[in-house]
mmCIF file of C-alpha atoms in Angstrom:
data_model
loop_
_atom_site.group_PDB
_atom_site.id
_atom_site.type_symbol
_atom_site.label_atom_id
_atom_site.label_comp_id
_atom_site.label_asym_id
_atom_site.label_seq_id
_atom_site.Cartn_x
_atom_site.Cartn_y
_atom_site.Cartn_z
ATOM 1 C CA MET L 1 -7.544 30.180 -12.358
ATOM 2 C CA LYS L 2 -3.812 29.872 -11.802
ATOM 3 C CA THR L 3 -1.781 28.029 -14.286
ATOM 4 C CA GLN L 4 -0.768 24.471 -13.091
ATOM 5 C CA ALA L 5 2.879 23.790 -12.436
ATOM 6 C CA LEU L 6 3.068 21.060 -14.912
ATOM 7 C CA LYS L 7 0.699 22.202 -17.652
ATOM 8 C CA ASN L 8 1.898 21.137 -21.137
ATOM 9 C CA VAL L 9 4.186 18.499 -19.623
ATOM 10 C CA ARG L 10 3.419 15.268 -21.392
ATOM 11 C CA VAL L 11 3.786 11.928 -19.590
ATOM 12 C CA LEU L 12 3.643 8.434 -21.069
ATOM 13 C CA ASP L 13 2.158 6.155 -18.443
ATOM 14 C CA LEU L 14 3.255 2.399 -18.931
ATOM 15 C CA THR L 15 2.298 1.556 -15.326
ATOM 16 C CA HIS L 16 -0.059 -0.760 -13.729
ATOM 17 C CA TYR L 17 -1.031 -1.923 -10.067
ATOM 18 C CA ILE L 18 -0.365 1.003 -7.573
ATOM 19 C CA SER L 19 3.145 2.368 -7.380
ATOM 20 C CA GLY L 20 3.436 3.467 -11.017
ATOM 21 C CA PRO L 21 -0.111 4.806 -11.347
ATOM 22 C CA TYR L 22 0.177 6.720 -8.121
ATOM 23 C CA CYS L 23 3.322 8.343 -9.468
ATOM 24 C CA THR L 24 1.682 9.460 -12.643
ATOM 25 C CA LYS L 25 -1.365 10.584 -10.633
ATOM 26 C CA LEU L 26 0.627 12.963 -8.685
ATOM 27 C CA LEU L 27 2.167 14.416 -11.850
ATOM 28 C CA GLY L 28 -1.412 14.647 -13.262
ATOM 29 C CA ASP L 29 -2.648 16.464 -10.156
ATOM 30 C CA PHE L 30 -0.067 19.188 -10.956
ATOM 31 C CA GLY L 31 -1.400 19.563 -14.423
ATOM 32 C CA ALA L 32 0.688 17.183 -16.639
ATOM 33 C CA ASP L 33 -0.934 15.565 -19.692
ATOM 34 C CA ILE L 34 -1.081 11.929 -18.914
ATOM 35 C CA THR L 35 -1.595 9.187 -21.561
ATOM 36 C CA LYS L 36 -2.140 5.787 -19.899
ATOM 37 C CA ILE L 37 -1.440 2.519 -21.987
ATOM 38 C CA GLU L 38 -3.153 -0.656 -20.954
ATOM 39 C CA ASN L 39 -3.238 -4.072 -22.529
ATOM 40 C CA PRO L 40 -6.364 -4.553 -24.570
ATOM 41 C CA VAL L 41 -6.869 -8.048 -23.157
ATOM 42 C CA VAL L 42 -6.259 -7.930 -19.432
ATOM 43 C CA GLY L 43 -5.890 -4.206 -18.679
ATOM 44 C CA ASP L 44 -4.643 -2.816 -15.432
ATOM 45 C CA PRO L 45 -5.006 -5.529 -12.714
ATOM 46 C CA CYS L 46 -5.797 -2.661 -10.379
ATOM 47 C CA ARG L 47 -9.261 -2.571 -12.164
ATOM 48 C CA LYS L 48 -10.190 -5.752 -10.150
ATOM 49 C CA MET L 49 -8.932 -4.595 -6.613
ATOM 50 C CA PRO L 50 -11.303 -3.586 -3.948
ATOM 51 C CA PRO L 51 -12.977 -1.551 -2.680
ATOM 52 C CA PHE L 52 -15.560 -1.479 -5.405
ATOM 53 C CA ASP L 53 -18.349 0.987 -6.349
ATOM 54 C CA GLU L 54 -21.434 -0.348 -4.533
ATOM 55 C CA GLY L 55 -19.646 -3.618 -3.583
ATOM 56 C CA ASN L 56 -19.979 -4.946 -7.196
ATOM 57 C CA THR L 57 -16.925 -7.287 -7.334
ATOM 58 C CA ASP L 58 -17.825 -8.435 -10.734
ATOM 59 C CA SER L 59 -17.234 -5.040 -12.425
ATOM 60 C CA ASN L 60 -14.227 -2.895 -13.314
ATOM 61 C CA ASP L 61 -15.433 -0.297 -11.019
ATOM 62 C CA SER L 62 -12.525 -0.434 -8.580
ATOM 63 C CA LEU L 63 -12.591 2.810 -6.392
ATOM 64 C CA LEU L 64 -8.791 2.436 -5.954
ATOM 65 C CA PHE L 65 -8.301 2.164 -9.741
ATOM 66 C CA GLN L 66 -10.412 5.360 -10.101
ATOM 67 C CA TYR L 67 -8.388 7.308 -7.476
ATOM 68 C CA LEU L 68 -5.112 6.204 -9.126
ATOM 69 C CA ASN L 69 -6.026 7.052 -12.668
ATOM 70 C CA THR L 70 -7.716 10.451 -12.443
ATOM 71 C CA ASN L 71 -6.693 13.106 -14.839
ATOM 72 C CA LYS L 72 -5.468 10.614 -17.433
ATOM 73 C CA LYS L 73 -6.176 9.612 -21.078
ATOM 74 C CA SER L 74 -6.794 5.956 -21.501
ATOM 75 C CA VAL L 75 -5.394 4.029 -24.584
ATOM 76 C CA GLU L 76 -5.513 0.209 -25.232
ATOM 77 C CA LEU L 77 -2.333 -0.796 -26.962
ATOM 78 C CA ASN L 78 -0.710 -4.246 -27.332
ATOM 79 C CA LEU L 79 3.078 -3.311 -27.076
ATOM 80 C CA LYS L 80 4.122 -6.750 -28.656
ATOM 81 C CA SER L 81 2.401 -5.960 -31.884
ATOM 82 C CA ASP L 82 3.824 -4.150 -34.889
ATOM 83 C CA PHE L 83 1.232 -1.583 -34.653
ATOM 84 C CA GLY L 84 1.836 -1.280 -30.835
ATOM 85 C CA HIS L 85 5.489 -0.722 -31.636
ATOM 86 C CA LEU L 86 4.822 2.145 -34.074
ATOM 87 C CA ALA L 87 2.271 3.770 -31.874
ATOM 88 C CA VAL L 88 4.296 3.702 -28.610
ATOM 89 C CA GLU L 89 7.247 5.028 -30.685
ATOM 90 C CA LYS L 90 5.359 8.075 -31.668
ATOM 91 C CA LEU L 91 4.127 8.530 -28.210
ATOM 92 C CA VAL L 92 7.615 8.473 -26.885
ATOM 93 C CA ARG L 93 8.796 11.172 -29.341
ATOM 94 C CA ASP L 94 5.980 13.379 -28.203
ATOM 95 C CA SER L 95 6.419 12.903 -24.291
ATOM 96 C CA ASP L 96 8.621 14.513 -21.781
ATOM 97 C CA ILE L 97 8.373 11.732 -19.110
ATOM 98 C CA LEU L 98 7.995 8.059 -19.329
ATOM 99 C CA VAL L 99 7.074 6.039 -16.350
ATOM 100 C CA GLU L 100 6.996 2.244 -16.243
ATOM 101 C CA ASN L 101 6.980 -0.349 -13.494
ATOM 102 C CA PHE L 102 7.440 -3.533 -15.536
ATOM 103 C CA ARG L 103 9.733 -6.210 -14.185
ATOM 104 C CA PRO L 104 13.395 -5.362 -15.237
ATOM 105 C CA GLY L 105 14.176 -6.131 -18.897
ATOM 106 C CA THR L 106 10.463 -6.112 -19.892
ATOM 107 C CA LEU L 107 10.542 -2.590 -21.426
ATOM 108 C CA ALA L 108 13.589 -3.496 -23.556
ATOM 109 C CA SER L 109 11.787 -6.734 -24.652
ATOM 110 C CA TYR L 110 9.152 -4.555 -26.263
ATOM 111 C CA GLY L 111 11.974 -2.870 -28.394
ATOM 112 C CA LEU L 112 12.250 0.107 -25.963
ATOM 113 C CA THR L 113 15.892 -0.197 -24.985
ATOM 114 C CA GLU L 114 17.669 2.618 -23.407
ATOM 115 C CA SER L 115 19.576 3.437 -26.586
ATOM 116 C CA LYS L 116 16.372 3.104 -28.669
ATOM 117 C CA LEU L 117 14.559 5.617 -26.292
ATOM 118 C CA ASN L 118 17.515 7.949 -26.421
ATOM 119 C CA THR L 119 17.445 7.981 -30.359
ATOM 120 C CA LEU L 120 13.598 8.555 -30.382
ATOM 121 C CA ASN L 121 13.844 11.339 -27.802
ATOM 122 C CA PRO L 122 17.197 12.410 -26.298
ATOM 123 C CA ASN L 123 15.365 14.725 -23.721
ATOM 124 C CA LEU L 124 13.079 12.003 -22.464
ATOM 125 C CA ILE L 125 12.965 11.242 -18.636
ATOM 126 C CA VAL L 126 12.589 7.578 -18.293
ATOM 127 C CA VAL L 127 11.385 6.465 -14.601
ATOM 128 C CA SER L 128 11.402 2.808 -13.791
ATOM 129 C CA ILE L 129 9.914 1.413 -10.688
ATOM 130 C CA SER L 130 10.549 -2.064 -9.592
ATOM 131 C CA ASN L 131 10.754 -4.281 -6.610
ATOM 132 C CA PHE L 132 14.517 -4.185 -5.901
ATOM 133 C CA GLY L 133 15.808 -1.754 -8.685
ATOM 134 C CA GLN L 134 16.977 -2.554 -12.269
ATOM 135 C CA THR L 135 20.291 -3.916 -11.315
ATOM 136 C CA GLY L 136 21.690 -6.062 -8.509
ATOM 137 C CA PRO L 137 21.157 -9.651 -7.292
ATOM 138 C CA TYR L 138 17.564 -9.104 -6.260
ATOM 139 C CA LYS L 139 16.328 -7.426 -9.457
ATOM 140 C CA ASP L 140 14.361 -10.343 -10.781
ATOM 141 C CA PHE L 141 12.897 -11.480 -7.352
ATOM 142 C CA LYS L 142 9.201 -11.154 -6.866
ATOM 143 C CA ALA L 143 7.986 -9.508 -3.644
ATOM 144 C CA THR L 144 4.985 -8.432 -1.487
ATOM 145 C CA ASP L 145 4.466 -5.392 0.851
ATOM 146 C CA LEU L 146 5.457 -7.704 3.724
ATOM 147 C CA ILE L 147 8.878 -8.410 2.102
ATOM 148 C CA PHE L 148 9.476 -4.649 1.567
ATOM 149 C CA TYR L 149 8.706 -3.892 5.029
ATOM 150 C CA ALA L 150 10.962 -6.721 6.311
ATOM 151 C CA LEU L 151 13.905 -5.989 3.922
ATOM 152 C CA GLY L 152 13.383 -2.343 4.351
ATOM 153 C CA GLY L 153 13.992 -2.644 8.016
ATOM 154 C CA LEU L 154 10.694 -1.214 9.245
ATOM 155 C CA MET L 155 9.487 -4.462 10.689
ATOM 156 C CA PHE L 156 12.615 -4.549 12.972
ATOM 157 C CA ILE L 157 11.438 -1.388 14.746
ATOM 158 C CA PHE L 158 7.616 -1.355 14.549
ATOM 159 C CA GLY L 159 5.652 -3.278 17.072
ATOM 160 C CA SER L 160 6.124 -4.712 20.636
ATOM 161 C CA THR L 161 8.897 -7.031 21.622
ATOM 162 C CA ASP L 162 6.342 -9.464 23.153
ATOM 163 C CA LYS L 163 4.342 -9.695 19.966
ATOM 164 C CA SER L 164 5.172 -10.395 16.301
ATOM 165 C CA PRO L 165 6.622 -7.753 14.120
ATOM 166 C CA LEU L 166 4.168 -5.381 12.527
ATOM 167 C CA LYS L 167 3.696 -3.994 9.057
ATOM 168 C CA HIS L 168 1.906 -0.836 8.084
ATOM 169 C CA ALA L 169 -1.734 -1.234 6.804
ATOM 170 C CA PHE L 170 -2.701 -1.331 3.140
ATOM 171 C CA HIS L 171 -0.211 -0.809 0.419
ATOM 172 C CA GLN L 172 2.018 1.964 1.877
ATOM 173 C CA ALA L 173 5.276 0.594 0.310
ATOM 174 C CA GLN L 174 3.650 1.090 -3.110
ATOM 175 C CA PHE L 175 2.530 4.586 -2.331
ATOM 176 C CA LYS L 176 5.837 5.499 -0.859
ATOM 177 C CA ALA L 177 7.669 4.305 -4.087
ATOM 178 C CA GLY L 178 5.282 6.200 -6.196
ATOM 179 C CA THR L 179 5.782 9.353 -4.250
ATOM 180 C CA ASN L 180 9.630 8.945 -4.547
ATOM 181 C CA ALA L 181 9.249 8.264 -8.195
ATOM 182 C CA ALA L 182 7.204 11.527 -8.834
ATOM 183 C CA SER L 183 9.721 13.590 -6.901
ATOM 184 C CA ALA L 184 12.553 12.036 -8.709
ATOM 185 C CA ALA L 185 10.874 12.549 -12.086
ATOM 186 C CA LEU L 186 10.407 16.230 -11.480
ATOM 187 C CA MET L 187 14.124 16.702 -10.238
ATOM 188 C CA ALA L 188 15.315 14.963 -13.550
ATOM 189 C CA PHE L 189 12.853 16.961 -15.554
ATOM 190 C CA TYR L 190 13.995 20.308 -13.959
ATOM 191 C CA GLU L 191 17.731 19.298 -14.545
ATOM 192 C CA MET L 192 16.740 18.307 -18.283
ATOM 193 C CA ILE L 193 15.336 21.911 -18.761
ATOM 194 C CA SER L 194 18.804 23.201 -17.980
ATOM 195 C CA SER L 195 20.966 20.651 -19.624
ATOM 196 C CA GLY L 196 18.917 19.383 -22.422
ATOM 197 C CA ASN L 197 19.777 15.897 -21.541
ATOM 198 C CA GLY L 198 17.235 13.261 -20.649
ATOM 199 C CA GLN L 199 17.868 10.897 -17.661
ATOM 200 C CA LYS L 200 17.105 7.444 -16.342
ATOM 201 C CA VAL L 201 15.592 7.157 -12.952
ATOM 202 C CA ASP L 202 15.632 3.817 -11.148
ATOM 203 C CA ILE L 203 13.212 3.480 -8.192
ATOM 204 C CA SER L 204 13.427 0.431 -5.863
ATOM 205 C CA ILE L 205 10.340 -0.213 -3.645
ATOM 206 C CA GLN L 206 12.373 -2.005 -1.135
ATOM 207 C CA GLU L 207 14.999 1.065 -0.883
ATOM 208 C CA SER L 208 11.921 3.394 -0.601
ATOM 209 C CA MET L 209 10.996 1.564 2.411
ATOM 210 C CA ALA L 210 14.687 1.505 3.716
ATOM 211 C CA ALA L 211 14.555 5.162 3.449
ATOM 212 C CA SER L 212 11.478 5.370 5.603
ATOM 213 C CA VAL L 213 13.088 4.305 8.846
ATOM 214 C CA ARG L 214 13.712 8.067 9.465
ATOM 215 C CA ASP L 215 16.256 8.671 12.281
ATOM 216 C CA THR L 216 17.152 5.145 12.828
ATOM 217 C CA THR L 217 20.375 5.078 10.749
ATOM 218 C CA THR L 218 21.502 8.683 11.732
ATOM 219 C CA SER L 219 20.804 7.685 15.267
ATOM 220 C CA TYR L 220 23.211 4.614 14.989
ATOM 221 C CA ALA L 221 25.865 6.689 13.131
ATOM 222 C CA ALA L 222 25.877 9.298 15.904
ATOM 223 C CA SER L 223 25.406 7.222 19.047
ATOM 224 C CA GLY L 224 25.843 3.529 18.000
ATOM 225 C CA ILE L 225 22.468 2.721 19.365
ATOM 226 C CA VAL L 226 20.487 0.192 17.573
ATOM 227 C CA ARG L 227 16.746 0.883 17.472
ATOM 228 C CA THR L 228 14.621 -2.088 17.932
ATOM 229 C CA ARG L 229 11.059 -2.968 18.827
ATOM 230 C CA GLN L 230 10.272 -2.295 22.489
ATOM 231 C CA THR L 231 7.668 -3.156 24.950
ATOM 232 C CA LEU L 232 4.508 -1.221 24.413
ATOM 233 C CA MET L 233 5.430 1.322 27.166
ATOM 234 C CA ASN L 234 8.962 0.656 28.202
ATOM 235 C CA GLY L 235 8.791 3.300 30.880
ATOM 236 C CA GLU L 236 6.858 5.913 28.869
ATOM 237 C CA LEU L 237 3.192 6.374 27.889
ATOM 238 C CA PRO L 238 2.492 4.498 24.692
ATOM 239 C CA ARG L 239 2.229 6.286 21.160
ATOM 240 C CA ALA L 240 -0.429 3.793 20.390
ATOM 241 C CA PRO L 241 -4.139 3.230 21.391
ATOM 242 C CA ILE L 242 -4.589 2.448 25.112
ATOM 243 C CA GLN L 243 -7.954 1.439 26.423
ATOM 244 C CA VAL L 244 -9.962 4.006 28.654
ATOM 245 C CA LYS L 245 -13.447 3.567 30.215
ATOM 246 C CA ASP L 246 -15.467 4.298 27.037
ATOM 247 C CA GLY L 247 -12.930 3.609 24.208
ATOM 248 C CA TYR L 248 -9.340 4.235 23.335
ATOM 249 C CA VAL L 249 -6.990 7.140 23.230
ATOM 250 C CA VAL L 250 -3.451 7.792 21.859
ATOM 251 C CA PRO L 251 -1.195 9.877 24.352
ATOM 252 C CA ILE L 252 0.721 12.104 21.685
ATOM 253 C CA THR L 253 2.646 14.616 23.709
ATOM 254 C CA PHE L 254 1.133 14.003 26.996
ATOM 255 C CA GLY L 255 3.719 12.434 29.520
ATOM 256 C CA SER L 256 6.655 13.549 27.668
ATOM 257 C CA THR L 257 7.594 16.555 29.574
ATOM 258 C CA ASP L 258 6.481 17.078 33.288
ATOM 259 C CA TRP L 259 5.546 13.815 34.737
ATOM 260 C CA ASN L 260 3.641 15.286 37.586
ATOM 261 C CA LYS L 261 1.220 16.801 35.070
ATOM 262 C CA THR L 262 0.643 13.307 33.961
ATOM 263 C CA ALA L 263 0.157 11.780 37.338
ATOM 264 C CA ASP L 264 -2.251 14.833 38.201
ATOM 265 C CA LEU L 265 -4.500 14.210 35.189
ATOM 266 C CA LEU L 266 -4.682 10.423 35.746
ATOM 267 C CA GLU L 267 -5.612 11.158 39.461
ATOM 268 C CA ASP L 268 -3.354 8.354 40.778
ATOM 269 C CA GLU L 269 -1.031 9.164 43.626
ATOM 270 C CA SER L 270 1.086 6.062 42.962
ATOM 271 C CA LEU L 271 2.215 7.547 39.739
ATOM 272 C CA SER L 272 3.631 10.363 41.807
ATOM 273 C CA ASP L 273 6.098 8.003 43.566
ATOM 274 C CA PRO L 274 9.820 9.335 43.331
ATOM 275 C CA LYS L 275 10.902 6.261 41.447
ATOM 276 C CA PHE L 276 8.570 7.155 38.628
ATOM 277 C CA GLN L 277 9.848 10.889 38.207
ATOM 278 C CA THR L 278 12.545 10.135 35.774
ATOM 279 C CA PRO L 279 12.482 8.320 32.503
ATOM 280 C CA GLU L 280 15.334 5.956 33.790
ATOM 281 C CA GLY L 281 13.291 5.176 36.950
ATOM 282 C CA ARG L 282 10.183 4.478 34.781
ATOM 283 C CA ARG L 283 12.104 2.041 32.732
ATOM 284 C CA GLN L 284 13.685 0.327 35.716
ATOM 285 C CA HIS L 285 10.207 -0.322 37.089
ATOM 286 C CA ALA L 286 8.462 -0.854 33.807
ATOM 287 C CA ALA L 287 6.219 -3.775 34.717
ATOM 288 C CA GLU L 288 4.782 -1.913 37.724
ATOM 289 C CA PHE L 289 4.581 1.276 35.889
ATOM 290 C CA GLU L 290 2.486 -0.213 32.932
ATOM 291 C CA ASN L 291 0.151 -1.965 35.391
ATOM 292 C CA LEU L 292 -0.574 1.385 37.150
ATOM 293 C CA VAL L 293 -0.827 3.333 33.880
ATOM 294 C CA ARG L 294 -3.355 0.954 32.343
ATOM 295 C CA ALA L 295 -5.359 0.893 35.422
ATOM 296 C CA ALA L 296 -5.437 4.651 35.661
ATOM 297 C CA PHE L 297 -6.451 5.133 32.112
ATOM 298 C CA ILE L 298 -9.183 2.431 32.330
ATOM 299 C CA ARG L 299 -10.816 4.460 35.053
ATOM 300 C CA ARG L 300 -11.140 7.735 33.096
ATOM 301 C CA GLY L 301 -13.288 8.591 29.929
ATOM 302 C CA LYS L 302 -11.788 9.574 26.599
ATOM 303 C CA HIS L 303 -13.377 12.989 26.596
ATOM 304 C CA GLU L 304 -12.229 14.054 29.996
ATOM 305 C CA LEU L 305 -8.731 12.851 29.095
ATOM 306 C CA PHE L 306 -8.882 14.792 25.841
ATOM 307 C CA TYR L 307 -10.100 17.982 27.450
ATOM 308 C CA GLY L 308 -7.923 17.492 30.517
ATOM 309 C CA ALA L 309 -4.733 17.229 28.411
ATOM 310 C CA HIS L 310 -5.616 20.463 26.621
ATOM 311 C CA SER L 311 -5.713 22.216 29.861
ATOM 312 C CA TYR L 312 -2.181 21.248 30.342
ATOM 313 C CA ARG L 313 -1.420 22.303 26.812
ATOM 314 C CA GLU L 314 -0.586 18.568 25.962
ATOM 315 C CA LEU L 315 -2.394 16.362 23.305
ATOM 316 C CA VAL L 316 -4.190 13.102 23.749
#
């Protein structure tokens, strides 16, 4: 068996819910030695989040909790007690990376100020995950995934203009922040190996979502075009489920190159009209185009569309 990349790297996990535990889970997946601290009274609230093993909602058998906390040692510790202070200070001395996702200022209230941590372990990498970062006017604000999507800009570009804005399913803002935190922790740790200096890593969940708008900001910088929500088709085939005779399909690459191929596959001569030959023409006649496309798809089955698209080296 090959040696894991983070073997012998010790991580002190002072996290709960999703973003922090996912960060440390990723580090553990690469072989890091994770020690997770939980409050002895309430524990990690994720223990009571669905889905549950065999649907038993009265237990602590949250499958989400189990997924997020694999490869970890579990320790119950009251960080407000004298014993808790002594115990966590010893753990800090013995750790390479500390990850926490308390509200800003909470870690310091337990006596673990930045200066204290630096005194205990000058090489320590401290990763803090919070809603809006450790500083700034929003740092103490509470938030939900919906707020992260809205303030991160994603709800401005996702969805159709004739419907309400959309958010991604589940807790993707939390997972995105956890991924960013794990990456940043490794970069800081790698730098520490060279310099011998610990670092403070500040991860904002909102900023993590703002960084997920992909090419939107660069497109604006280069062309001045502001990307917004559009109609479902807007003169092109949707990159979203569209109903067919026996279910739904999602046109991925189909319709993006030679439009005549699309018209041939959908077997609709109306779509071969010269006014639909260019993206500009299809956008100019968007309403008519959408009605024709929907009618053409509903006449075809999902399997014939799938294999038909492959015959054109396209993907549905």
